[in-house]
PDB file of C-alpha atoms in Angstrom:
ATOM      1  CA  UNK A  16     102.555  94.966  73.837  1.00 55.00           C
ATOM      2  CA  UNK A  17     103.041  95.730  77.476  1.00 61.00           C
ATOM      3  CA  UNK A  18     103.228  99.355  78.444  1.00 64.00           C
ATOM      4  CA  UNK A  19     105.802 100.077  81.124  1.00 72.00           C
ATOM      5  CA  UNK A  20     104.670 103.060  83.076  1.00 85.00           C
ATOM      6  CA  UNK A  21     107.491 105.196  84.430  1.00 92.00           C
ATOM      7  CA  UNK A  22     107.366 105.040  88.254  1.00 95.00           C
ATOM      8  CA  UNK A  23     108.891 108.531  88.466  1.00 97.00           C
ATOM      9  CA  UNK A  24     106.045 111.070  88.675  1.00 97.00           C
ATOM     10  CA  UNK A  25     105.825 113.588  85.838  1.00 96.00           C
ATOM     11  CA  UNK A  26     105.310 116.267  88.477  1.00 96.00           C
ATOM     12  CA  UNK A  27     108.880 116.004  89.727  1.00 98.00           C
ATOM     13  CA  UNK A  28     111.000 119.049  88.945  1.00 98.00           C
ATOM     14  CA  UNK A  29     114.754 118.636  88.515  1.00 98.00           C
ATOM     15  CA  UNK A  30     117.159 121.574  88.598  1.00 96.00           C
ATOM     16  CA  UNK A  31     119.408 122.771  85.769  1.00 95.00           C
ATOM     17  CA  UNK A  32     121.823 119.922  86.587  1.00 95.00           C
ATOM     18  CA  UNK A  33     118.994 117.385  86.422  1.00 97.00           C
ATOM     19  CA  UNK A  34     118.984 116.881  90.188  1.00 98.00           C
ATOM     20  CA  UNK A  35     116.725 117.344  93.171  1.00 98.00           C
ATOM     21  CA  UNK A  36     117.484 117.160  96.886  1.00 98.00           C
ATOM     22  CA  UNK A  37     116.284 114.153  98.864  1.00 98.00           C
ATOM     23  CA  UNK A  38     115.873 114.450 102.615  1.00 98.00           C
ATOM     24  CA  UNK A  39     116.497 111.134 104.346  1.00 98.00           C
ATOM     25  CA  UNK A  40     114.597 110.609 107.587  1.00 98.00           C
ATOM     26  CA  UNK A  41     114.730 107.709 110.031  1.00 98.00           C
ATOM     27  CA  UNK A  42     111.252 106.194 109.768  1.00 98.00           C
ATOM     28  CA  UNK A  43     111.207 105.036 113.368  1.00 97.00           C
ATOM     29  CA  UNK A  44     112.746 107.919 115.322  1.00 97.00           C
ATOM     30  CA  UNK A  45     111.919 110.753 112.918  1.00 98.00           C
ATOM     31  CA  UNK A  46     115.548 111.895 113.009  1.00 98.00           C
ATOM     32  CA  UNK A  47     116.710 113.689 109.863  1.00 98.00           C
ATOM     33  CA  UNK A  48     119.756 111.699 108.801  1.00 98.00           C
ATOM     34  CA  UNK A  49     121.102 113.455 105.715  1.00 98.00           C
ATOM     35  CA  UNK A  50     120.382 115.226 102.473  1.00 98.00           C
ATOM     36  CA  UNK A  51     121.738 114.061  99.148  1.00 98.00           C
ATOM     37  CA  UNK A  52     120.902 114.442  95.477  1.00 98.00           C
ATOM     38  CA  UNK A  53     119.075 112.318  92.958  1.00 98.00           C
ATOM     39  CA  UNK A  54     118.659 112.518  89.228  1.00 98.00           C
ATOM     40  CA  UNK A  55     115.673 110.914  87.515  1.00 98.00           C
ATOM     41  CA  UNK A  56     117.366 107.535  87.289  1.00 98.00           C
ATOM     42  CA  UNK A  57     118.367 107.585  90.975  1.00 98.00           C
ATOM     43  CA  UNK A  58     114.742 108.347  91.852  1.00 98.00           C
ATOM     44  CA  UNK A  59     113.627 105.461  89.657  1.00 98.00           C
ATOM     45  CA  UNK A  60     116.036 103.065  91.368  1.00 98.00           C
ATOM     46  CA  UNK A  61     114.994 104.296  94.797  1.00 98.00           C
ATOM     47  CA  UNK A  62     111.297 103.800  93.989  1.00 98.00           C
ATOM     48  CA  UNK A  63     111.688 100.351  92.497  1.00 98.00           C
ATOM     49  CA  UNK A  64     114.478  98.589  94.400  1.00 97.00           C
ATOM     50  CA  UNK A  65     113.740  99.149  98.093  1.00 97.00           C
ATOM     51  CA  UNK A  66     117.193 100.689  98.544  1.00 98.00           C
ATOM     52  CA  UNK A  67     118.099 104.379  98.394  1.00 98.00           C
ATOM     53  CA  UNK A  68     120.265 105.436  95.452  1.00 98.00           C
ATOM     54  CA  UNK A  69     121.767 108.902  95.031  1.00 98.00           C
ATOM     55  CA  UNK A  70     123.721 110.671  92.346  1.00 97.00           C
ATOM     56  CA  UNK A  71     127.115 111.638  93.722  1.00 95.00           C
ATOM     57  CA  UNK A  72     127.909 115.126  92.497  1.00 91.00           C
ATOM     58  CA  UNK A  73     131.555 114.873  93.584  1.00 91.00           C
ATOM     59  CA  UNK A  74     132.208 111.454  92.048  1.00 93.00           C
ATOM     60  CA  UNK A  75     129.809 111.786  89.105  1.00 95.00           C
ATOM     61  CA  UNK A  76     128.294 108.360  89.606  1.00 97.00           C
ATOM     62  CA  UNK A  77     125.352 106.520  91.125  1.00 98.00           C
ATOM     63  CA  UNK A  78     125.800 105.728  94.732  1.00 96.00           C
ATOM     64  CA  UNK A  79     123.626 103.084  96.336  1.00 97.00           C
ATOM     65  CA  UNK A  80     123.894 103.986  99.986  1.00 95.00           C
ATOM     66  CA  UNK A  81     125.681 101.312 101.977  1.00 94.00           C
ATOM     67  CA  UNK A  82     127.295  99.396  99.127  1.00 94.00           C
ATOM     68  CA  UNK A  83     130.735 100.422 100.364  1.00 92.00           C
ATOM     69  CA  UNK A  84     130.039 101.116 104.045  1.00 93.00           C
ATOM     70  CA  UNK A  85     127.382  98.495 104.728  1.00 94.00           C
ATOM     71  CA  UNK A  86     125.260 101.331 106.123  1.00 95.00           C
ATOM     72  CA  UNK A  87     122.325 100.592 103.868  1.00 96.00           C
ATOM     73  CA  UNK A  88     119.116 102.571 103.651  1.00 98.00           C
ATOM     74  CA  UNK A  89     115.907 100.630 103.086  1.00 98.00           C
ATOM     75  CA  UNK A  90     112.981 102.597 101.732  1.00 98.00           C
ATOM     76  CA  UNK A  91     109.870 102.842 103.889  1.00 98.00           C
ATOM     77  CA  UNK A  92     108.088 105.621 102.009  1.00 98.00           C
ATOM     78  CA  UNK A  93     108.745 108.424  99.563  1.00 98.00           C
ATOM     79  CA  UNK A  94     106.894 111.728  99.245  1.00 98.00           C
ATOM     80  CA  UNK A  95     107.419 114.807  97.122  1.00 98.00           C
ATOM     81  CA  UNK A  96     106.803 118.346  98.242  1.00 98.00           C
ATOM     82  CA  UNK A  97     104.184 120.807  96.970  1.00 97.00           C
ATOM     83  CA  UNK A  98     106.534 122.113  94.262  1.00 96.00           C
ATOM     84  CA  UNK A  99     107.709 118.654  93.224  1.00 98.00           C
ATOM     85  CA  UNK A 100     111.331 119.717  93.599  1.00 98.00           C
ATOM     86  CA  UNK A 101     112.240 117.954  96.863  1.00 98.00           C
ATOM     87  CA  UNK A 102     111.807 114.381  98.060  1.00 98.00           C
ATOM     88  CA  UNK A 103     111.345 113.100 101.582  1.00 98.00           C
ATOM     89  CA  UNK A 104     112.454 109.486 101.920  1.00 98.00           C
ATOM     90  CA  UNK A 105     111.716 107.649 105.136  1.00 98.00           C
ATOM     91  CA  UNK A 106     114.109 104.766 105.698  1.00 98.00           C
ATOM     92  CA  UNK A 107     115.327 101.999 107.905  1.00 98.00           C
ATOM     93  CA  UNK A 108     118.961 102.980 108.388  1.00 97.00           C
ATOM     94  CA  UNK A 109     121.570 100.364 109.197  1.00 96.00           C
ATOM     95  CA  UNK A 110     124.434 101.820 111.236  1.00 95.00           C
ATOM     96  CA  UNK A 111     125.648 105.355 110.674  1.00 96.00           C
ATOM     97  CA  UNK A 112     124.056 107.470 107.960  1.00 96.00           C
ATOM     98  CA  UNK A 113     127.046 109.826 107.889  1.00 97.00           C
ATOM     99  CA  UNK A 114     130.353 108.908 106.276  1.00 94.00           C
ATOM    100  CA  UNK A 115     132.052 110.444 109.325  1.00 95.00           C
ATOM    101  CA  UNK A 116     130.571 107.684 111.458  1.00 95.00           C
ATOM    102  CA  UNK A 117     127.868 109.647 113.250  1.00 96.00           C
ATOM    103  CA  UNK A 118     124.296 108.441 113.121  1.00 97.00           C
ATOM    104  CA  UNK A 119     123.148 111.569 111.283  1.00 98.00           C
ATOM    105  CA  UNK A 120     125.095 114.069 109.186  1.00 98.00           C
ATOM    106  CA  UNK A 121     123.822 116.755 111.565  1.00 98.00           C
ATOM    107  CA  UNK A 122     124.943 115.070 114.800  1.00 97.00           C
ATOM    108  CA  UNK A 123     127.008 117.404 116.997  1.00 96.00           C
ATOM    109  CA  UNK A 124     127.118 120.082 114.315  1.00 97.00           C
ATOM    110  CA  UNK A 125     124.876 122.611 115.995  1.00 98.00           C
ATOM    111  CA  UNK A 126     125.324 126.305 115.187  1.00 98.00           C
ATOM    112  CA  UNK A 127     124.737 128.938 117.853  1.00 97.00           C
ATOM    113  CA  UNK A 128     121.337 130.523 117.237  1.00 98.00           C
ATOM    114  CA  UNK A 129     118.952 132.780 119.064  1.00 97.00           C
ATOM    115  CA  UNK A 130     115.903 130.781 120.117  1.00 97.00           C
ATOM    116  CA  UNK A 131     112.650 132.381 118.997  1.00 97.00           C
ATOM    117  CA  UNK A 132     109.782 133.058 121.367  1.00 94.00           C
ATOM    118  CA  UNK A 133     106.347 132.274 119.898  1.00 94.00           C
ATOM    119  CA  UNK A 134     104.662 134.150 122.755  1.00 92.00           C
ATOM    120  CA  UNK A 135     106.518 137.389 122.031  1.00 85.00           C
ATOM    121  CA  UNK A 136     104.486 140.233 120.503  1.00 80.00           C
ATOM    122  CA  UNK A 137     104.410 139.980 116.732  1.00 72.00           C
ATOM    123  CA  UNK A 138     106.839 142.269 114.934  1.00 65.00           C
TER     124      UNK A 138
ATOM    125  CA  UNK B  28     136.917 149.200 118.562  1.00 54.00           C
ATOM    126  CA  UNK B  29     134.404 146.383 118.978  1.00 60.00           C
ATOM    127  CA  UNK B  30     134.805 143.398 116.750  1.00 64.00           C
ATOM    128  CA  UNK B  31     131.521 142.002 115.500  1.00 73.00           C
ATOM    129  CA  UNK B  32     131.977 138.327 114.873  1.00 85.00           C
ATOM    130  CA  UNK B  33     129.911 136.976 111.995  1.00 92.00           C
ATOM    131  CA  UNK B  34     127.402 134.438 113.400  1.00 95.00           C
ATOM    132  CA  UNK B  35     127.432 132.545 110.087  1.00 97.00           C
ATOM    133  CA  UNK B  36     130.059 129.774 110.320  1.00 97.00           C
ATOM    134  CA  UNK B  37     132.929 129.989 107.840  1.00 96.00           C
ATOM    135  CA  UNK B  38     132.463 126.274 107.214  1.00 96.00           C
ATOM    136  CA  UNK B  39     129.142 126.810 105.426  1.00 98.00           C
ATOM    137  CA  UNK B  40     129.276 126.088 101.708  1.00 98.00           C
ATOM    138  CA  UNK B  41     126.912 127.907  99.369  1.00 98.00           C
ATOM    139  CA  UNK B  42     126.235 126.750  95.810  1.00 96.00           C
ATOM    140  CA  UNK B  43     127.011 128.666  92.604  1.00 95.00           C
ATOM    141  CA  UNK B  44     123.901 130.792  93.205  1.00 95.00           C
ATOM    142  CA  UNK B  45     125.053 131.603  96.745  1.00 97.00           C
ATOM    143  CA  UNK B  46     122.386 129.379  98.304  1.00 98.00           C
ATOM    144  CA  UNK B  47     122.077 126.278 100.442  1.00 98.00           C
ATOM    145  CA  UNK B  48     119.041 124.145 101.262  1.00 98.00           C
ATOM    146  CA  UNK B  49     117.512 124.369 104.717  1.00 98.00           C
ATOM    147  CA  UNK B  50     115.404 121.492 105.982  1.00 98.00           C
ATOM    148  CA  UNK B  51     112.714 122.686 108.373  1.00 98.00           C
ATOM    149  CA  UNK B  52     111.655 120.199 111.030  1.00 98.00           C
ATOM    150  CA  UNK B  53     108.966 120.478 113.684  1.00 98.00           C
ATOM    151  CA  UNK B  54     110.942 120.479 116.925  1.00 98.00           C
ATOM    152  CA  UNK B  55     108.197 118.787 118.895  1.00 97.00           C
ATOM    153  CA  UNK B  56     106.855 116.088 116.549  1.00 97.00           C
ATOM    154  CA  UNK B  57     109.963 115.590 114.401  1.00 98.00           C
ATOM    155  CA  UNK B  58     107.861 116.011 111.260  1.00 98.00           C
ATOM    156  CA  UNK B  59     109.777 117.364 108.278  1.00 98.00           C
ATOM    157  CA  UNK B  60     107.781 120.416 107.259  1.00 98.00           C
ATOM    158  CA  UNK B  61     109.516 121.825 104.191  1.00 98.00           C
ATOM    159  CA  UNK B  62     112.748 122.606 102.429  1.00 98.00           C
ATOM    160  CA  UNK B  63     113.649 126.079 101.265  1.00 98.00           C
ATOM    161  CA  UNK B  64     116.764 128.025 100.365  1.00 98.00           C
ATOM    162  CA  UNK B  65     118.936 130.499 102.223  1.00 98.00           C
ATOM    163  CA  UNK B  66     121.761 132.753 101.162  1.00 98.00           C
ATOM    164  CA  UNK B  67     124.360 133.925 103.679  1.00 98.00           C
ATOM    165  CA  UNK B  68     122.223 136.877 104.779  1.00 98.00           C
ATOM    166  CA  UNK B  69     119.136 134.694 105.260  1.00 98.00           C
ATOM    167  CA  UNK B  70     121.225 132.355 107.423  1.00 98.00           C
ATOM    168  CA  UNK B  71     122.455 135.358 109.414  1.00 98.00           C
ATOM    169  CA  UNK B  72     118.894 136.590 109.978  1.00 98.00           C
ATOM    170  CA  UNK B  73     117.734 133.094 110.940  1.00 98.00           C
ATOM    171  CA  UNK B  74     120.559 132.702 113.467  1.00 98.00           C
ATOM    172  CA  UNK B  75     120.127 136.098 115.083  1.00 98.00           C
ATOM    173  CA  UNK B  76     116.409 136.918 115.024  1.00 97.00           C
ATOM    174  CA  UNK B  77     114.634 133.806 116.326  1.00 97.00           C
ATOM    175  CA  UNK B  78     112.565 133.649 113.117  1.00 98.00           C
ATOM    176  CA  UNK B  79     113.293 131.664 109.985  1.00 98.00           C
ATOM    177  CA  UNK B  80     114.164 133.702 106.896  1.00 98.00           C
ATOM    178  CA  UNK B  81     114.617 132.244 103.418  1.00 98.00           C
ATOM    179  CA  UNK B  82     115.699 133.566 100.056  1.00 97.00           C
ATOM    180  CA  UNK B  83     112.846 133.171  97.600  1.00 95.00           C
ATOM    181  CA  UNK B  84     114.313 132.003  94.302  1.00 91.00           C
ATOM    182  CA  UNK B  85     111.084 132.668  92.437  1.00 91.00           C
ATOM    183  CA  UNK B  86     110.511 136.156  93.832  1.00 93.00           C
ATOM    184  CA  UNK B  87     114.165 137.121  94.240  1.00 95.00           C
ATOM    185  CA  UNK B  88     113.691 138.500  97.730  1.00 97.00           C
ATOM    186  CA  UNK B  89     114.021 137.667 101.400  1.00 98.00           C
ATOM    187  CA  UNK B  90     111.045 135.882 102.814  1.00 96.00           C
ATOM    188  CA  UNK B  91     110.553 135.789 106.547  1.00 97.00           C
ATOM    189  CA  UNK B  92     108.261 132.819 106.935  1.00 95.00           C
ATOM    190  CA  UNK B  93     104.836 133.833 108.206  1.00 94.00           C
ATOM    191  CA  UNK B  94     105.000 137.569 107.508  1.00 94.00           C
ATOM    192  CA  UNK B  95     102.225 137.219 104.932  1.00 92.00           C
ATOM    193  CA  UNK B  96     100.473 134.051 106.117  1.00 93.00           C
ATOM    194  CA  UNK B  97     100.903 134.383 109.868  1.00 94.00           C
ATOM    195  CA  UNK B  98     102.361 130.876 109.812  1.00 96.00           C
ATOM    196  CA  UNK B  99     105.560 131.883 111.525  1.00 96.00           C
ATOM    197  CA  UNK B 100     108.510 129.648 112.231  1.00 98.00           C
ATOM    198  CA  UNK B 101     110.369 130.207 115.486  1.00 98.00           C
ATOM    199  CA  UNK B 102     113.892 128.838 115.660  1.00 98.00           C
ATOM    200  CA  UNK B 103     114.629 126.167 118.247  1.00 98.00           C
ATOM    201  CA  UNK B 104     117.996 125.016 116.938  1.00 98.00           C
ATOM    202  CA  UNK B 105     120.134 125.064 113.807  1.00 98.00           C
ATOM    203  CA  UNK B 106     122.701 122.510 112.700  1.00 98.00           C
ATOM    204  CA  UNK B 107     124.806 122.096 109.584  1.00 98.00           C
ATOM    205  CA  UNK B 108     125.694 118.804 107.966  1.00 98.00           C
ATOM    206  CA  UNK B 109     129.115 117.185 107.617  1.00 97.00           C
ATOM    207  CA  UNK B 110     129.782 118.964 104.319  1.00 96.00           C
ATOM    208  CA  UNK B 111     128.504 122.326 105.545  1.00 98.00           C
ATOM    209  CA  UNK B 112     126.191 122.604 102.550  1.00 98.00           C
ATOM    210  CA  UNK B 113     122.833 121.859 104.181  1.00 98.00           C
ATOM    211  CA  UNK B 114     121.109 123.235 107.272  1.00 98.00           C
ATOM    212  CA  UNK B 115     118.647 121.532 109.574  1.00 98.00           C
ATOM    213  CA  UNK B 116     116.457 124.045 111.383  1.00 98.00           C
ATOM    214  CA  UNK B 117     114.189 122.800 114.150  1.00 98.00           C
ATOM    215  CA  UNK B 118     111.249 125.116 114.701  1.00 98.00           C
ATOM    216  CA  UNK B 119     108.032 125.846 116.477  1.00 98.00           C
ATOM    217  CA  UNK B 120     105.616 126.105 113.555  1.00 97.00           C
ATOM    218  CA  UNK B 121     102.459 128.171 113.858  1.00 96.00           C
ATOM    219  CA  UNK B 122      99.690 126.824 111.633  1.00 95.00           C
ATOM    220  CA  UNK B 123     100.453 125.292 108.257  1.00 96.00           C
ATOM    221  CA  UNK B 124     104.030 125.205 107.023  1.00 96.00           C
ATOM    222  CA  UNK B 125     102.879 124.728 103.423  1.00 97.00           C
ATOM    223  CA  UNK B 126     101.449 127.554 101.337  1.00 94.00           C
ATOM    224  CA  UNK B 127      98.802 125.063 100.140  1.00 95.00           C
ATOM    225  CA  UNK B 128      97.419 124.904 103.673  1.00 95.00           C
ATOM    226  CA  UNK B 129      98.716 121.499 104.709  1.00 96.00           C
ATOM    227  CA  UNK B 130     100.779 121.158 107.848  1.00 97.00           C
ATOM    228  CA  UNK B 131     103.819 119.975 105.896  1.00 98.00           C
ATOM    229  CA  UNK B 132     104.770 120.426 102.242  1.00 98.00           C
ATOM    230  CA  UNK B 133     104.966 116.623 102.024  1.00 98.00           C
ATOM    231  CA  UNK B 134     101.490 115.922 103.446  1.00 97.00           C
ATOM    232  CA  UNK B 135      99.444 113.633 101.195  1.00 96.00           C
ATOM    233  CA  UNK B 136     102.076 113.711  98.467  1.00 97.00           C
ATOM    234  CA  UNK B 137     103.301 110.166  98.780  1.00 98.00           C
ATOM    235  CA  UNK B 138     104.791 108.443  95.721  1.00 98.00           C
ATOM    236  CA  UNK B 139     104.312 104.705  95.190  1.00 97.00           C
ATOM    237  CA  UNK B 140     107.533 102.949  96.163  1.00 98.00           C
ATOM    238  CA  UNK B 141     108.688  99.422  96.802  1.00 97.00           C
ATOM    239  CA  UNK B 142     109.350  98.994 100.519  1.00 97.00           C
ATOM    240  CA  UNK B 143     112.819  97.616 101.244  1.00 97.00           C
ATOM    241  CA  UNK B 144     113.390  94.577 103.440  1.00 94.00           C
ATOM    242  CA  UNK B 145     116.387  94.936 105.767  1.00 94.00           C
ATOM    243  CA  UNK B 146     116.252  91.206 106.552  1.00 92.00           C
ATOM    244  CA  UNK B 147     116.616  90.192 102.898  1.00 85.00           C
ATOM    245  CA  UNK B 148     119.962  88.719 101.837  1.00 79.00           C
ATOM    246  CA  UNK B 149     122.433  91.407 100.849  1.00 72.00           C
ATOM    247  CA  UNK B 150     122.785  91.941  97.100  1.00 65.00           C
TER     248      UNK B 150
END
């Protein structure tokens, strides 16, 4: 009998809702495109299909990025963080990652912030 | 009487625990360094002090990155996403961003994944 090993690492930690955040980064430019959520099954689909799948918290359903918009995300690599509770997915992004039509969900949404000075005396 | 305007945008959306995820990105290299959580006060401190401050969920306290380790994060810019529920903070990172000593929390934590082919016929 063939044993099918689960491609989802045991070390992954999902929150009380069974989800973890996935950061989506443009593999070529390094631009951070968006953050969305995955449950274990969405992680499994992302790892095994070459396309990024999320769990939509608002719609309560799986959401394979680009199926409606055509703005598909092709997986280049996936990494987890030291706590196993966040994923970093590097992708080839077709078109706009954001549903508002901007390349990234962070485009033109800067918040005024004081810039820190690494050469300042340590407080 | 002087009015002190809150630097934290009204549009920010915090979860049921009063937190939102902040993605920390190296401003120079574009490397994604880590993800951690901020409450409204941590966002306020991050926007106004030039140093990144998180809320530690495990310790239940504010955590100004680098105060213990020396691996300080200096703010270069802050942006929110289209839903206002995630921040992207670009930083100058001193030393290792990860408490395990690696530059990023995702360093050497790759998960085996099928690489997607953007030129394949659409399914």
